[in-house]
């Protein structure tokens, strides 16, 4: 057996955040979330299954990964091997296409690409919805990267793994873009996985967060259906702030912010006050992401250049869902 799958997956940024699991083993979230897939940041992954391999191996950007990193991949691939009823070992080659200043290497694009490539290599032919439930088991946010545009990850019910999957909501082809303000490319000190667990376990604000996230999701889906960009932006910004407020309530308190994050948020508010609609969101790191109209993105970038270096400001269009690549397109 020598079966190959090559897939590209784009990263996504949540407008309604996922921050906490109700089932750690199955990666079932406490609330449904909704994201925008970005064109500018992606992972290309090739899976080769061969009977000649006696163990899995994993190369990231041409660097062979250690036993610890490879074990995480092996555990993930085992889900597919069980489904396909095979034991064949794999060679995984992955390239992260992320501007170096951004430090935005993302588990979302990584596990979505790996899921897509393994689905092909193992001959499983899972449909996208089922595939998103597999991607979820690598990293929650990877669930949403199976699709392009605006994507909901529905929380599902009880401990039923199949009930929690991604749903494409809108292709976001109505003048939407996102500008990333890269504040710091250092690896985050506290992973999202540990940070969210600590928040669930200790923040007295957590039940309120879950309630707000539910309401925000309903409201943003209406804004999207109405193509009401301003409402969408306002809900996005408020939801992100509520997530960070909930983290501040954890014991010990969690904050991913840096002084330049606050500077970026303030500057975006100033630009908004000039009459240009733009809204911030932040994840488990200091970078600030600006949801804006695609037609205003270069104008906003110019205005931010007074505070930030050109390489810190990365504009992105809306990205597509996972794409199968041919061997001729590999490596790229
Ligand atoms: C703040 O998907 O990285 O970006 O499921 O433990 O791998 P794990 O966490 P991850 O968390 C992402 C958190 C977030 C918000 C979001 O993307 O919804």
PDB file of N, CA and C in Angstrom, residues 8-13 35-44 95-99 104 106 109 144-145 147-151 171-172 176-180 289 294 297-298 314-323 325:
ATOM      1  N   UNK A   8      -4.497  21.450   1.256  1.00  0.00           N
ATOM      2  CA  UNK A   8      -4.267  22.789   1.828  1.00  0.00           C
ATOM      3  C   UNK A   8      -5.478  23.174   2.684  1.00  0.00           C
ATOM      4  N   UNK A   9      -5.208  23.694   3.880  1.00  0.00           N
ATOM      5  CA  UNK A   9      -6.293  24.240   4.720  1.00  0.00           C
ATOM      6  C   UNK A   9      -5.885  25.623   5.205  1.00  0.00           C
ATOM      7  N   UNK A  10      -6.835  26.517   5.215  1.00  0.00           N
ATOM      8  CA  UNK A  10      -6.587  27.891   5.687  1.00  0.00           C
ATOM      9  C   UNK A  10      -6.927  28.018   7.168  1.00  0.00           C
ATOM     10  N   UNK A  11      -6.297  28.985   7.803  1.00  0.00           N
ATOM     11  CA  UNK A  11      -6.631  29.202   9.200  1.00  0.00           C
ATOM     12  C   UNK A  11      -7.962  29.972   9.304  1.00  0.00           C
ATOM     13  N   UNK A  12      -8.493  30.051  10.508  1.00  0.00           N
ATOM     14  CA  UNK A  12      -9.729  30.830  10.680  1.00  0.00           C
ATOM     15  C   UNK A  12      -9.625  31.635  11.963  1.00  0.00           C
ATOM     16  N   UNK A  13     -10.341  32.741  11.992  1.00  0.00           N
ATOM     17  CA  UNK A  13     -10.383  33.591  13.190  1.00  0.00           C
ATOM     18  C   UNK A  13     -11.833  33.621  13.668  1.00  0.00           C
ATOM     19  N   UNK A  35     -16.706  31.509  12.804  1.00  0.00           N
ATOM     20  CA  UNK A  35     -15.420  32.100  12.382  1.00  0.00           C
ATOM     21  C   UNK A  35     -15.420  32.529  10.922  1.00  0.00           C
ATOM     22  N   UNK A  36     -14.346  33.260  10.593  1.00  0.00           N
ATOM     23  CA  UNK A  36     -14.076  33.667   9.215  1.00  0.00           C
ATOM     24  C   UNK A  36     -12.790  32.978   8.786  1.00  0.00           C
ATOM     25  N   UNK A  37     -12.837  32.256   7.682  1.00  0.00           N
ATOM     26  CA  UNK A  37     -11.634  31.596   7.169  1.00  0.00           C
ATOM     27  C   UNK A  37     -10.814  32.621   6.385  1.00  0.00           C
ATOM     28  N   UNK A  38      -9.482  32.610   6.611  1.00  0.00           N
ATOM     29  CA  UNK A  38      -8.602  33.612   6.001  1.00  0.00           C
ATOM     30  C   UNK A  38      -7.728  33.004   4.907  1.00  0.00           C
ATOM     31  N   UNK A  39      -7.596  33.756   3.833  1.00  0.00           N
ATOM     32  CA  UNK A  39      -6.847  33.317   2.669  1.00  0.00           C
ATOM     33  C   UNK A  39      -5.322  33.389   2.883  1.00  0.00           C
ATOM     34  N   UNK A  40      -4.871  34.334   3.706  1.00  0.00           N
ATOM     35  CA  UNK A  40      -3.431  34.649   3.770  1.00  0.00           C
ATOM     36  C   UNK A  40      -2.599  33.662   4.585  1.00  0.00           C
ATOM     37  N   UNK A  41      -3.241  32.839   5.390  1.00  0.00           N
ATOM     38  CA  UNK A  41      -2.504  31.940   6.289  1.00  0.00           C
ATOM     39  C   UNK A  41      -3.006  30.522   6.068  1.00  0.00           C
ATOM     40  N   UNK A  42      -2.096  29.620   5.707  1.00  0.00           N
ATOM     41  CA  UNK A  42      -2.564  28.253   5.454  1.00  0.00           C
ATOM     42  C   UNK A  42      -1.463  27.231   5.698  1.00  0.00           C
ATOM     43  N   UNK A  43      -1.875  25.978   5.748  1.00  0.00           N
ATOM     44  CA  UNK A  43      -0.952  24.850   5.916  1.00  0.00           C
ATOM     45  C   UNK A  43      -1.156  23.884   4.756  1.00  0.00           C
ATOM     46  N   UNK A  44      -0.050  23.443   4.160  1.00  0.00           N
ATOM     47  CA  UNK A  44      -0.103  22.381   3.143  1.00  0.00           C
ATOM     48  C   UNK A  44       0.453  21.117   3.770  1.00  0.00           C
ATOM     49  N   UNK A  95       3.861  22.131   5.605  1.00  0.00           N
ATOM     50  CA  UNK A  95       4.458  23.470   5.484  1.00  0.00           C
ATOM     51  C   UNK A  95       3.442  24.500   5.954  1.00  0.00           C
ATOM     52  N   UNK A  96       3.878  25.354   6.868  1.00  0.00           N
ATOM     53  CA  UNK A  96       3.011  26.442   7.317  1.00  0.00           C
ATOM     54  C   UNK A  96       3.312  27.685   6.484  1.00  0.00           C
ATOM     55  N   UNK A  97       2.329  28.223   5.838  1.00  0.00           N
ATOM     56  CA  UNK A  97       2.510  29.454   5.061  1.00  0.00           C
ATOM     57  C   UNK A  97       1.944  30.614   5.868  1.00  0.00           C
ATOM     58  N   UNK A  98       2.817  31.171   6.666  1.00  0.00           N
ATOM     59  CA  UNK A  98       2.424  32.252   7.563  1.00  0.00           C
ATOM     60  C   UNK A  98       3.531  33.292   7.502  1.00  0.00           C
ATOM     61  N   UNK A  99       3.220  34.549   7.218  1.00  0.00           N
ATOM     62  CA  UNK A  99       4.275  35.559   7.187  1.00  0.00           C
ATOM     63  C   UNK A  99       5.073  35.508   8.486  1.00  0.00           C
ATOM     64  N   UNK A 104       1.669  33.375  13.577  1.00  0.00           N
ATOM     65  CA  UNK A 104       0.273  32.934  13.615  1.00  0.00           C
ATOM     66  C   UNK A 104       0.105  31.461  13.255  1.00  0.00           C
ATOM     67  N   UNK A 106      -0.939  28.039  13.135  1.00  0.00           N
ATOM     68  CA  UNK A 106      -2.227  27.761  13.753  1.00  0.00           C
ATOM     69  C   UNK A 106      -2.553  26.284  13.756  1.00  0.00           C
ATOM     70  N   UNK A 109      -5.445  25.366  10.966  1.00  0.00           N
ATOM     71  CA  UNK A 109      -5.106  24.954   9.592  1.00  0.00           C
ATOM     72  C   UNK A 109      -4.321  23.651   9.620  1.00  0.00           C
ATOM     73  N   UNK A 144     -13.638  24.218  12.161  1.00  0.00           N
ATOM     74  CA  UNK A 144     -14.188  25.271  11.295  1.00  0.00           C
ATOM     75  C   UNK A 144     -13.378  25.468  10.024  1.00  0.00           C
ATOM     76  N   UNK A 145     -12.087  25.063  10.028  1.00  0.00           N
ATOM     77  CA  UNK A 145     -11.242  25.310   8.842  1.00  0.00           C
ATOM     78  C   UNK A 145     -11.529  24.359   7.683  1.00  0.00           C
ATOM     79  N   UNK A 147     -14.252  24.356   6.105  1.00  0.00           N
ATOM     80  CA  UNK A 147     -15.020  25.173   5.159  1.00  0.00           C
ATOM     81  C   UNK A 147     -14.424  26.574   5.017  1.00  0.00           C
ATOM     82  N   UNK A 148     -14.768  27.247   3.929  1.00  0.00           N
ATOM     83  CA  UNK A 148     -14.356  28.633   3.722  1.00  0.00           C
ATOM     84  C   UNK A 148     -15.455  29.594   4.167  1.00  0.00           C
ATOM     85  N   UNK A 149     -15.124  30.892   4.132  1.00  0.00           N
ATOM     86  CA  UNK A 149     -16.120  31.919   4.459  1.00  0.00           C
ATOM     87  C   UNK A 149     -16.462  31.941   5.928  1.00  0.00           C
ATOM     88  N   UNK A 150     -17.737  32.205   6.230  1.00  0.00           N
ATOM     89  CA  UNK A 150     -18.211  32.252   7.616  1.00  0.00           C
ATOM     90  C   UNK A 150     -18.749  30.871   7.995  1.00  0.00           C
ATOM     91  N   UNK A 151     -18.229  30.340   9.084  1.00  0.00           N
ATOM     92  CA  UNK A 151     -18.492  28.936   9.434  1.00  0.00           C
ATOM     93  C   UNK A 151     -18.900  28.831  10.891  1.00  0.00           C
ATOM     94  N   UNK A 171     -20.774  32.533   2.341  1.00  0.00           N
ATOM     95  CA  UNK A 171     -19.451  32.548   1.695  1.00  0.00           C
ATOM     96  C   UNK A 171     -18.705  33.872   1.870  1.00  0.00           C
ATOM     97  N   UNK A 172     -19.336  34.827   2.554  1.00  0.00           N
ATOM     98  CA  UNK A 172     -18.666  36.094   2.925  1.00  0.00           C
ATOM     99  C   UNK A 172     -18.124  36.841   1.710  1.00  0.00           C
ATOM    100  N   UNK A 176     -15.803  41.694   2.646  1.00  0.00           N
ATOM    101  CA  UNK A 176     -15.289  41.453   3.989  1.00  0.00           C
ATOM    102  C   UNK A 176     -13.803  41.089   3.901  1.00  0.00           C
ATOM    103  N   UNK A 177     -13.009  41.649   4.799  1.00  0.00           N
ATOM    104  CA  UNK A 177     -11.588  41.307   4.878  1.00  0.00           C
ATOM    105  C   UNK A 177     -11.136  41.321   6.323  1.00  0.00           C
ATOM    106  N   UNK A 178      -9.902  40.905   6.542  1.00  0.00           N
ATOM    107  CA  UNK A 178      -9.353  40.970   7.899  1.00  0.00           C
ATOM    108  C   UNK A 178      -7.882  41.357   7.840  1.00  0.00           C
ATOM    109  N   UNK A 179      -7.521  42.294   8.698  1.00  0.00           N
ATOM    110  CA  UNK A 179      -6.149  42.753   8.763  1.00  0.00           C
ATOM    111  C   UNK A 179      -5.564  42.311  10.102  1.00  0.00           C
ATOM    112  N   UNK A 180      -4.425  41.638  10.038  1.00  0.00           N
ATOM    113  CA  UNK A 180      -3.804  41.155  11.270  1.00  0.00           C
ATOM    114  C   UNK A 180      -2.699  42.121  11.675  1.00  0.00           C
ATOM    115  N   UNK A 289      -6.651  41.370  15.543  1.00  0.00           N
ATOM    116  CA  UNK A 289      -7.198  41.142  14.208  1.00  0.00           C
ATOM    117  C   UNK A 289      -8.318  42.142  13.974  1.00  0.00           C
ATOM    118  N   UNK A 294     -13.328  44.807   2.830  1.00  0.00           N
ATOM    119  CA  UNK A 294     -12.169  44.535   1.973  1.00  0.00           C
ATOM    120  C   UNK A 294     -11.733  45.800   1.222  1.00  0.00           C
ATOM    121  N   UNK A 297      -9.358  47.995   3.298  1.00  0.00           N
ATOM    122  CA  UNK A 297      -8.273  47.352   4.039  1.00  0.00           C
ATOM    123  C   UNK A 297      -6.936  48.093   3.858  1.00  0.00           C
ATOM    124  N   UNK A 298      -6.649  48.558   2.642  1.00  0.00           N
ATOM    125  CA  UNK A 298      -5.359  49.236   2.428  1.00  0.00           C
ATOM    126  C   UNK A 298      -5.357  50.622   3.065  1.00  0.00           C
ATOM    127  N   UNK A 314      -0.673  42.604   8.131  1.00  0.00           N
ATOM    128  CA  UNK A 314      -0.918  41.623   7.069  1.00  0.00           C
ATOM    129  C   UNK A 314      -2.404  41.608   6.710  1.00  0.00           C
ATOM    130  N   UNK A 315      -2.672  41.970   5.449  1.00  0.00           N
ATOM    131  CA  UNK A 315      -4.066  42.008   4.991  1.00  0.00           C
ATOM    132  C   UNK A 315      -4.466  40.637   4.473  1.00  0.00           C
ATOM    133  N   UNK A 316      -5.692  40.258   4.735  1.00  0.00           N
ATOM    134  CA  UNK A 316      -6.173  38.984   4.189  1.00  0.00           C
ATOM    135  C   UNK A 316      -7.580  39.110   3.623  1.00  0.00           C
ATOM    136  N   UNK A 317      -7.769  38.370   2.546  1.00  0.00           N
ATOM    137  CA  UNK A 317      -9.113  38.195   1.999  1.00  0.00           C
ATOM    138  C   UNK A 317      -9.756  36.982   2.683  1.00  0.00           C
ATOM    139  N   UNK A 318     -11.003  36.754   2.345  1.00  0.00           N
ATOM    140  CA  UNK A 318     -11.711  35.575   2.856  1.00  0.00           C
ATOM    141  C   UNK A 318     -11.108  34.330   2.203  1.00  0.00           C
ATOM    142  N   UNK A 319     -10.894  33.301   2.986  1.00  0.00           N
ATOM    143  CA  UNK A 319     -10.299  32.069   2.464  1.00  0.00           C
ATOM    144  C   UNK A 319     -11.327  31.006   2.137  1.00  0.00           C
ATOM    145  N   UNK A 320     -10.869  30.007   1.374  1.00  0.00           N
ATOM    146  CA  UNK A 320     -11.747  28.897   0.983  1.00  0.00           C
ATOM    147  C   UNK A 320     -11.597  27.751   1.977  1.00  0.00           C
ATOM    148  N   UNK A 321     -12.407  26.747   1.789  1.00  0.00           N
ATOM    149  CA  UNK A 321     -12.298  25.529   2.587  1.00  0.00           C
ATOM    150  C   UNK A 321     -11.110  24.703   2.112  1.00  0.00           C
ATOM    151  N   UNK A 322     -10.991  23.473   2.642  1.00  0.00           N
ATOM    152  CA  UNK A 322      -9.839  22.643   2.285  1.00  0.00           C
ATOM    153  C   UNK A 322      -9.834  22.348   0.786  1.00  0.00           C
ATOM    154  N   UNK A 323      -8.610  22.285   0.235  1.00  0.00           N
ATOM    155  CA  UNK A 323      -8.438  22.046  -1.201  1.00  0.00           C
ATOM    156  C   UNK A 323      -7.471  20.879  -1.369  1.00  0.00           C
ATOM    157  N   UNK A 325      -4.579  19.125  -3.307  1.00  0.00           N
ATOM    158  CA  UNK A 325      -3.518  19.537  -4.237  1.00  0.00           C
ATOM    159  C   UNK A 325      -3.000  18.303  -4.966  1.00  0.00           C
TER     160      UNK A 325
END
